CSV table of C-alpha atoms (C1' of nucleotides) and ligand atoms in Angstrom, one decimal:
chain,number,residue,atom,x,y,z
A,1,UNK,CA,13.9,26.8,-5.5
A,2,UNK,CA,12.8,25.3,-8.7
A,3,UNK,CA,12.6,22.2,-10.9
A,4,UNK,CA,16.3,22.4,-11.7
A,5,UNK,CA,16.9,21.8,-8.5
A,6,UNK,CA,15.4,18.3,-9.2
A,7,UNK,CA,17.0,18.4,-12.4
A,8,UNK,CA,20.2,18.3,-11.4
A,9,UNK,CA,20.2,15.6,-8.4
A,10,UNK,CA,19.4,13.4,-10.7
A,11,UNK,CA,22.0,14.2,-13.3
A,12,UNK,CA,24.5,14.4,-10.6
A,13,UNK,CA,23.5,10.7,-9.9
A,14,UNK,CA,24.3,9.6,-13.1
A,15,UNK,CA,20.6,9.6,-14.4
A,16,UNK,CA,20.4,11.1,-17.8
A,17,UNK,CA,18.0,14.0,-18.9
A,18,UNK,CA,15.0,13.1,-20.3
A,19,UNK,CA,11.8,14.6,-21.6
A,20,UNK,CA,9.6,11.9,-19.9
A,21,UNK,CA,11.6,12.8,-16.5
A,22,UNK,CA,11.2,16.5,-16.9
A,23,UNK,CA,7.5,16.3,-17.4
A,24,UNK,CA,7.2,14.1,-14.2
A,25,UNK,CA,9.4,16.5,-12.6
A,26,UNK,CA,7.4,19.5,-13.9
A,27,UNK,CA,4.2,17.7,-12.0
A,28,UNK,CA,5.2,16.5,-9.3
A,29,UNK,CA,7.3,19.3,-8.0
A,30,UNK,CA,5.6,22.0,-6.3
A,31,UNK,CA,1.9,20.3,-6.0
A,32,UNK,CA,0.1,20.9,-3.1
A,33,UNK,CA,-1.9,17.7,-3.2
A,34,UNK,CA,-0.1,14.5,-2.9
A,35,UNK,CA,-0.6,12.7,-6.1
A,36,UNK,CA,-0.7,9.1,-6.9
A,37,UNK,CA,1.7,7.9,-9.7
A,38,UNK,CA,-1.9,7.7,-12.2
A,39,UNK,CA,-2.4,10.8,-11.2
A,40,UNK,CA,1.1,12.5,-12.0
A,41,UNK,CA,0.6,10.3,-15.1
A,42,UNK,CA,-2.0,12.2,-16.3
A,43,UNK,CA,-0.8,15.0,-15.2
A,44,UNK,CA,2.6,14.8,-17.0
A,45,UNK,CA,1.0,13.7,-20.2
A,46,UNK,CA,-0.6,17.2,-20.8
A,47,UNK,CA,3.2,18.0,-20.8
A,48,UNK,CA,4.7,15.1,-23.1
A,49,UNK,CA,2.1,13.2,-24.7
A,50,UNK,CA,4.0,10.1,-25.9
A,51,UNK,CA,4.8,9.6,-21.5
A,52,UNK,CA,4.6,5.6,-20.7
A,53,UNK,CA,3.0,5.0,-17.0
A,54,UNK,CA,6.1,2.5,-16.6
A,55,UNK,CA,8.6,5.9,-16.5
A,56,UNK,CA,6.5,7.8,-14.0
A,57,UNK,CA,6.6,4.8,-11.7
A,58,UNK,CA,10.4,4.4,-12.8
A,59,UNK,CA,11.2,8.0,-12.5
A,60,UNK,CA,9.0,8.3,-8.3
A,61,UNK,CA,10.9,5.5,-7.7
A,62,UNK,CA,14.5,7.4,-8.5
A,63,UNK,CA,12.7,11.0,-6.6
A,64,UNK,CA,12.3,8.7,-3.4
A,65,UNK,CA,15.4,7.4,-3.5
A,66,UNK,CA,17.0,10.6,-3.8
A,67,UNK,CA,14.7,12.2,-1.2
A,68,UNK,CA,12.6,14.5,-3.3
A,69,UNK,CA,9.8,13.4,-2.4
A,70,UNK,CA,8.1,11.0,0.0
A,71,UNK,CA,5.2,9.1,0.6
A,72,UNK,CA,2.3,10.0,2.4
A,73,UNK,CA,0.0,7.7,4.4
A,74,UNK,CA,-3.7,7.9,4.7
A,75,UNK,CA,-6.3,6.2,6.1
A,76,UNK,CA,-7.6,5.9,2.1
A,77,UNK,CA,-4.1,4.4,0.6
A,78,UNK,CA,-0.4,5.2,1.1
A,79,UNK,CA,0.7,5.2,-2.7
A,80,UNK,CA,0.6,9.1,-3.2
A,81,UNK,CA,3.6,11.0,-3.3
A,82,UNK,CA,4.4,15.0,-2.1
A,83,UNK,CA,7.5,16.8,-2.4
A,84,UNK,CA,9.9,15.9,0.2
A,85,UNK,CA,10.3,18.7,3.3
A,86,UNK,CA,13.6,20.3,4.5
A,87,UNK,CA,15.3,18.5,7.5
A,88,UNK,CA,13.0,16.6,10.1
A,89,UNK,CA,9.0,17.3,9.3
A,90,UNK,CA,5.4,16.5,9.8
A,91,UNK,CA,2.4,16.6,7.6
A,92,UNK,CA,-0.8,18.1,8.1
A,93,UNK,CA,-3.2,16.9,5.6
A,94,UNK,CA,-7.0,18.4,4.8
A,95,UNK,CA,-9.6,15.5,4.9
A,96,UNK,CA,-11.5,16.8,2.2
A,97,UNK,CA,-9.6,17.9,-0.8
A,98,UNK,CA,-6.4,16.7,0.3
A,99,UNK,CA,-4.0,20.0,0.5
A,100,UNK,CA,-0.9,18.7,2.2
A,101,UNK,CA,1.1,21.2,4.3
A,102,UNK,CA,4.0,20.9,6.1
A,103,UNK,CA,4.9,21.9,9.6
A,104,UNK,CA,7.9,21.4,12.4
A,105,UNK,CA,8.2,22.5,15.8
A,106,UNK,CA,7.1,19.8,17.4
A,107,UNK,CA,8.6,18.6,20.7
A,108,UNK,CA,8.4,14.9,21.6
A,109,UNK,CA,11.6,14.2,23.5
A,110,UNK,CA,9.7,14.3,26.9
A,111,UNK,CA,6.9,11.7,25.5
A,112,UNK,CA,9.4,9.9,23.8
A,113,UNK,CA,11.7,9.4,27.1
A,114,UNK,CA,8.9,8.6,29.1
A,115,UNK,CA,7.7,5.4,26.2
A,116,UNK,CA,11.4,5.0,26.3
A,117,UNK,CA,11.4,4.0,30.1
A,118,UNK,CA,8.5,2.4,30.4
A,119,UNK,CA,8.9,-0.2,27.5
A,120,UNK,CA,12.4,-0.4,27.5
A,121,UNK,CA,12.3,0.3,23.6
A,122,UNK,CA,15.3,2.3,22.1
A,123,UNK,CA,13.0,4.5,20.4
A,124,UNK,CA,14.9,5.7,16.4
A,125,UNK,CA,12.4,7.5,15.0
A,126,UNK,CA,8.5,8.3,15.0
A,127,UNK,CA,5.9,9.4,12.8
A,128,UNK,CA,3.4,12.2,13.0
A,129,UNK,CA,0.5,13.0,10.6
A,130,UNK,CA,-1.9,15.8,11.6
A,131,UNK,CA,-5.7,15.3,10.0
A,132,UNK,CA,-8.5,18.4,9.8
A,133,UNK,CA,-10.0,21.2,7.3
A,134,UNK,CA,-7.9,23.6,5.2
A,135,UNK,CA,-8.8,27.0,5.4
A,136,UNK,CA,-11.0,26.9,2.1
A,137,UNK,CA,-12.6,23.6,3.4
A,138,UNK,CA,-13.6,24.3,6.8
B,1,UNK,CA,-9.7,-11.4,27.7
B,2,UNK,CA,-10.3,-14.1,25.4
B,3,UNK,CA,-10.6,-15.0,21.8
B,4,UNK,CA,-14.5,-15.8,23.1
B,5,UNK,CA,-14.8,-11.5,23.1
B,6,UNK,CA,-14.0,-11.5,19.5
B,7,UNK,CA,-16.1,-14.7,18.7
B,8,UNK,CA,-19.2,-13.1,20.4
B,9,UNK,CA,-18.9,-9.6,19.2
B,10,UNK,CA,-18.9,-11.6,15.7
B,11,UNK,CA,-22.2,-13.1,16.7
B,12,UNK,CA,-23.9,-10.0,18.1
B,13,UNK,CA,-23.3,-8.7,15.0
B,14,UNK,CA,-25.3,-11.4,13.5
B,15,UNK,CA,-21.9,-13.1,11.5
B,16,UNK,CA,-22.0,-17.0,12.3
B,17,UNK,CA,-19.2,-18.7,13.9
B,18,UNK,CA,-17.6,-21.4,11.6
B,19,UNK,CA,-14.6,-22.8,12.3
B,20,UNK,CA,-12.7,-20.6,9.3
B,21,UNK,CA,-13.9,-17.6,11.5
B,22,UNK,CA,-12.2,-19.3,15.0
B,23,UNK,CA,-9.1,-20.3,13.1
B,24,UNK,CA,-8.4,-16.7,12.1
B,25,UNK,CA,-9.5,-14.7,15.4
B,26,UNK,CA,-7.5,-17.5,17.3
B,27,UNK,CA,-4.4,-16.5,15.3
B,28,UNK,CA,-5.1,-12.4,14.8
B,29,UNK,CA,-6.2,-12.3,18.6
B,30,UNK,CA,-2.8,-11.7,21.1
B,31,UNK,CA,-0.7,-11.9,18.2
B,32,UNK,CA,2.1,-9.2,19.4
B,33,UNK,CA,3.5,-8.5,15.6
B,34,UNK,CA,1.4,-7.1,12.9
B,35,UNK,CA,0.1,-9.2,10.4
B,36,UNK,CA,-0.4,-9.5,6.5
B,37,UNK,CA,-3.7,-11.8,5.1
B,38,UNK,CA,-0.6,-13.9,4.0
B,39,UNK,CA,0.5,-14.3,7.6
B,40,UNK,CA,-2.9,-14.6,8.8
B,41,UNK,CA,-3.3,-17.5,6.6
B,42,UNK,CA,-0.3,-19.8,7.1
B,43,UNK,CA,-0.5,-19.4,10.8
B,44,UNK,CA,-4.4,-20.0,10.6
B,45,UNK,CA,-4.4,-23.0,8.6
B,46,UNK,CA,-2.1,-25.2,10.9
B,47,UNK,CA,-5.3,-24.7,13.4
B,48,UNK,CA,-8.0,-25.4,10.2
B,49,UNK,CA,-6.5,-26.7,6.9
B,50,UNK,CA,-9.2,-26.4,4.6
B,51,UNK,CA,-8.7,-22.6,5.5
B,52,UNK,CA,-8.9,-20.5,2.0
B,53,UNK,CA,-6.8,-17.4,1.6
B,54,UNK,CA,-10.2,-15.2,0.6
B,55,UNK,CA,-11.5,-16.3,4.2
B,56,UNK,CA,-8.8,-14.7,5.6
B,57,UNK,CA,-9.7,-11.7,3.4
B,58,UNK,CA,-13.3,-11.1,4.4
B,59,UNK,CA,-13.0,-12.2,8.3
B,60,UNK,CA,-10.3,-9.4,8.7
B,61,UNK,CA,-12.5,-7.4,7.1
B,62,UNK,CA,-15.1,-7.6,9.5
B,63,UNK,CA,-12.4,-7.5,12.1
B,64,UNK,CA,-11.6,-4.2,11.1
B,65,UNK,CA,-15.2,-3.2,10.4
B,66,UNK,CA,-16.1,-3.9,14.4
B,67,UNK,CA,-12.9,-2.4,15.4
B,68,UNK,CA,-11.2,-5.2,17.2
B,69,UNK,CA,-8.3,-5.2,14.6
B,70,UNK,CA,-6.1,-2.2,12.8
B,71,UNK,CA,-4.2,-1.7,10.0
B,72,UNK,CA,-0.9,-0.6,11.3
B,73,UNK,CA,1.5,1.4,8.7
B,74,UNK,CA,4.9,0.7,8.1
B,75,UNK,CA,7.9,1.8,5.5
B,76,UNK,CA,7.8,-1.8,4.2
B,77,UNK,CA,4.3,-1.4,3.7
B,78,UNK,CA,0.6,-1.2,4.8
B,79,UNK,CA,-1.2,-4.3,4.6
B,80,UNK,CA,-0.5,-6.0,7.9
B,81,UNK,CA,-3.4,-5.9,11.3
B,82,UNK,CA,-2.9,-5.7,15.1
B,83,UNK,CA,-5.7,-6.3,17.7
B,84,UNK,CA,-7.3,-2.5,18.4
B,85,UNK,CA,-6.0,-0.9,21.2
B,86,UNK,CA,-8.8,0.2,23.5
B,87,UNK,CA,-9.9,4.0,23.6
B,88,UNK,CA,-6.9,6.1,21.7
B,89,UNK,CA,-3.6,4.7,21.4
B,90,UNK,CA,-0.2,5.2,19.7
B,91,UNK,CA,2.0,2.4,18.0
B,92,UNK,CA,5.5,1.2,18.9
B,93,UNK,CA,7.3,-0.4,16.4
B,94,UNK,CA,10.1,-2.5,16.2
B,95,UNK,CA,12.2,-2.2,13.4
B,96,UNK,CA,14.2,-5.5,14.1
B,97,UNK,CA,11.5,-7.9,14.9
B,98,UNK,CA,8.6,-5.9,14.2
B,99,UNK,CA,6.8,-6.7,17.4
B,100,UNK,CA,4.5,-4.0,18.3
B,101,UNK,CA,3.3,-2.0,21.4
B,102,UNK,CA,0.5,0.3,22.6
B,103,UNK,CA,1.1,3.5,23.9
B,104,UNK,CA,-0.9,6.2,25.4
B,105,UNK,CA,-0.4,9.6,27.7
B,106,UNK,CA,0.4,12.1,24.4
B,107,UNK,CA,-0.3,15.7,24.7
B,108,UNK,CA,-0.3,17.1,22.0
B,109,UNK,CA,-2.8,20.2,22.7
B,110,UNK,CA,-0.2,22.5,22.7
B,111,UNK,CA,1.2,21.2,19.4
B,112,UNK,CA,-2.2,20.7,17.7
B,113,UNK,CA,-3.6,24.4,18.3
B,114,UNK,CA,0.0,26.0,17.7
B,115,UNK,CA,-0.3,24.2,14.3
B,116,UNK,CA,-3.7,25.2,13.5
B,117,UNK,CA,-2.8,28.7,14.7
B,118,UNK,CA,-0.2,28.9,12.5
B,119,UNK,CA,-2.0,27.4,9.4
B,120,UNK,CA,-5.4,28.2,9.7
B,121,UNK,CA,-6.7,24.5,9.9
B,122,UNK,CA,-9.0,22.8,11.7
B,123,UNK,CA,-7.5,19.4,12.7
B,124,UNK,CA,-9.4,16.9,13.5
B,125,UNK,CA,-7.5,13.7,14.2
B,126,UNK,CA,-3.7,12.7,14.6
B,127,UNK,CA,-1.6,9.7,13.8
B,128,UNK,CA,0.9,9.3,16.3
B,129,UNK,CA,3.9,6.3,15.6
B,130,UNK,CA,7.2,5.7,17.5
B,131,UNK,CA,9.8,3.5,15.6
B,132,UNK,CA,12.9,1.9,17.3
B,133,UNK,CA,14.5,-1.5,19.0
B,134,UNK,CA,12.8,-3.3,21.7
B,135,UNK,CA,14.2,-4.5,24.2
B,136,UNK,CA,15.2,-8.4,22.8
B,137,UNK,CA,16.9,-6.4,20.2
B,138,UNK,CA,18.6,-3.6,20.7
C,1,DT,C1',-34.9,-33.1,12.2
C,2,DA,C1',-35.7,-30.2,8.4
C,3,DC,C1',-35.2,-25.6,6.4
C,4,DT,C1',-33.3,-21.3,5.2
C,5,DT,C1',-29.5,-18.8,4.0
C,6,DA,C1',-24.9,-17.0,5.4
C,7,DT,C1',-20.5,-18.8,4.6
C,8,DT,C1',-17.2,-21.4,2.3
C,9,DG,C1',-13.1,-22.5,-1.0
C,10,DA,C1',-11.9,-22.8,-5.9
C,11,DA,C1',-11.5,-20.5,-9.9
C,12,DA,C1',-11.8,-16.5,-12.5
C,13,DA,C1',-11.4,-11.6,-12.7
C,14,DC,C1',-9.4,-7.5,-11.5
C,15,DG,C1',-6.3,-3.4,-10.7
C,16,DA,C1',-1.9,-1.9,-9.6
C,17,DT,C1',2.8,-2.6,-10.2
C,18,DT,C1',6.9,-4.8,-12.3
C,19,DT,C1',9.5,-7.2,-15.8
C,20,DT,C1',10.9,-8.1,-20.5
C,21,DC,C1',12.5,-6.4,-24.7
C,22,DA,C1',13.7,-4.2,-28.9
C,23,DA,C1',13.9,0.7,-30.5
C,24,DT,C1',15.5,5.2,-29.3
C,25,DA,C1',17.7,9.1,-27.6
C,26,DA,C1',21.2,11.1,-24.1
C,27,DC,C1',25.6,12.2,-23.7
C,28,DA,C1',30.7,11.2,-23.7
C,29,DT,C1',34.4,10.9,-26.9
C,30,DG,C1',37.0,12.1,-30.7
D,1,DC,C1',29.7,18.2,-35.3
D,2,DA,C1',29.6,13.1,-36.1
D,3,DT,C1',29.9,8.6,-33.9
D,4,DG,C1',29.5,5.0,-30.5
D,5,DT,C1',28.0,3.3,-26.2
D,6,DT,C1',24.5,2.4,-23.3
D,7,DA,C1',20.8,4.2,-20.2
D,8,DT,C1',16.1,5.1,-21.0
D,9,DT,C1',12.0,4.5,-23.3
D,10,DG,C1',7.0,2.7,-24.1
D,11,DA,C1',4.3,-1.4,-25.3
D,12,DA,C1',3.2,-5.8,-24.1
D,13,DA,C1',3.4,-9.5,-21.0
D,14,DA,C1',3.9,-11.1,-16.5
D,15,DT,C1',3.2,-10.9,-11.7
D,16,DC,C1',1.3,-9.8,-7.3
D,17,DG,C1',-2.2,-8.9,-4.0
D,18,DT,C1',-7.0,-8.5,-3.6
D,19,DT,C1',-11.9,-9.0,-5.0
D,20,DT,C1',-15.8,-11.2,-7.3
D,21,DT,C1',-18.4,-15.1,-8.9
D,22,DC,C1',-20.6,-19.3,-8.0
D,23,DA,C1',-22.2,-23.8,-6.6
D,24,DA,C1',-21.6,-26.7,-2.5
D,25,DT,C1',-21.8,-26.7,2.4
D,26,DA,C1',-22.7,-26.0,7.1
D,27,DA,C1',-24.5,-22.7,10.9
D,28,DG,C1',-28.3,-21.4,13.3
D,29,DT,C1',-33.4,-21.6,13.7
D,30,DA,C1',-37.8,-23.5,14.3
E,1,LIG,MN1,9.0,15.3,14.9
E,2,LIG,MN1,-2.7,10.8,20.6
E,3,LIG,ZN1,-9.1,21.4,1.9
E,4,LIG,ZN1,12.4,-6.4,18.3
DNA sequence: TACTTATTGAAAACGATTTTCAATAACATG
DNA sequence: CATGTTATTGAAAATCGTTTTCAATAAGTA
């Protein structure tokens, strides 16, 4: 898997080519740290100096939309983005230099059934965010 | 329970009780949807009208700070509170009408040490959010 | 009742994000 | 490859939510 991948969802969405995109692309993609869109800024400007803040936000917005990436939540702020997992996924971030991994295998149907039942809620779709110490950090 | 827990746990804390304070606790406190300062404030100033928006601001601050509200995260957005649950709880959301519930009685033991097996982490804490319709409107 | 000082709301300041706009560059067409 | 159309660009301005500043006020104390 690679940048192109990127690359070409959004040219097969009608979004032109651009080197402003491809430098946002080029950062964002493949970071282990969820980045904030200052940070991809910066970032991306090593890349392609005349880069405008206005296209990174402009260009996250069109990687959301498209699923590519997605925004992570902490306790800190909730406007840093991560590459988007494949399929139904959960993140597991480090506290203390903010490594972001991704894990499945979780199992909720019998909690889920059980809320179900006792609140009477028809429950869509939940959320869960594991917090702790990376290997390096701990 | 009564406002009057939030009001004295205010005072204990050495904060004085002004009417601004009530207005917002009175409003904040049983609410059963989450919140935004905005909210907070058009509710709070048909109680008290001379109620300033900044108020709202700093008395949901302290809120927070004594842990009697929360900050409860959403798609739409992040900014809105909910009185705390007591000891450690999970969210229900509506999607529809946004009304929210506590929930309680995960085990995630056997998740949390397969993960850190797996990855080599150390994990710490877990957020925990179910999403869906309840039952008004599904 | 008088005093001290935390709290107030208005206004200004701030930081992050969005909108506006004219110049530019991507890409479809010939 | 040359040309035309128009999506995209970055700068500047506008906007939004939140925080800070400040002088007036009212809560709590003695
Ligand atoms: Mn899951
Ligand atoms: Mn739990
Ligand atoms: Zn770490
Ligand atoms: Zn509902």
């Amino acid at each position: 898997m690679t940048t192109e991948i990127w690359i070409s969802q959004l040219q097969d969405n009608g979004y032109r080519i651009t080197s402003a995109r491809r430098a946002v692309v080029d950062t964002v993609y493949g970071s282990t740290h969820a980045l904030t869109p200052i940070e991809v800024y910066d970032k991306a400007r090593k890349k392609y100096r005349a880069l405008g803040l206005v296209t990174v936000y402009r260009t996250l917005e069109k990687l959301e939309e498209l699923h590519l990436i997605q925004r992570v939540h902490q306790p800190i702020g909730c406007q840093a983005f991560i590459s988007a997992g494949v399929g139904h996924q959960h993140l597991l971030l480090c506290q203390n230099c903010g490594q972001v991994e991704f894990f499945d295998g979780d199992d909720l149907d019998a909690l889920t059934k059980n809320i179900s039942r006792k609140t009477g809620y028809q429950i869509k779709e939940h959320w869960l965010q594991l917090f702790g110490l990376c290997i390096n950090c701990k």
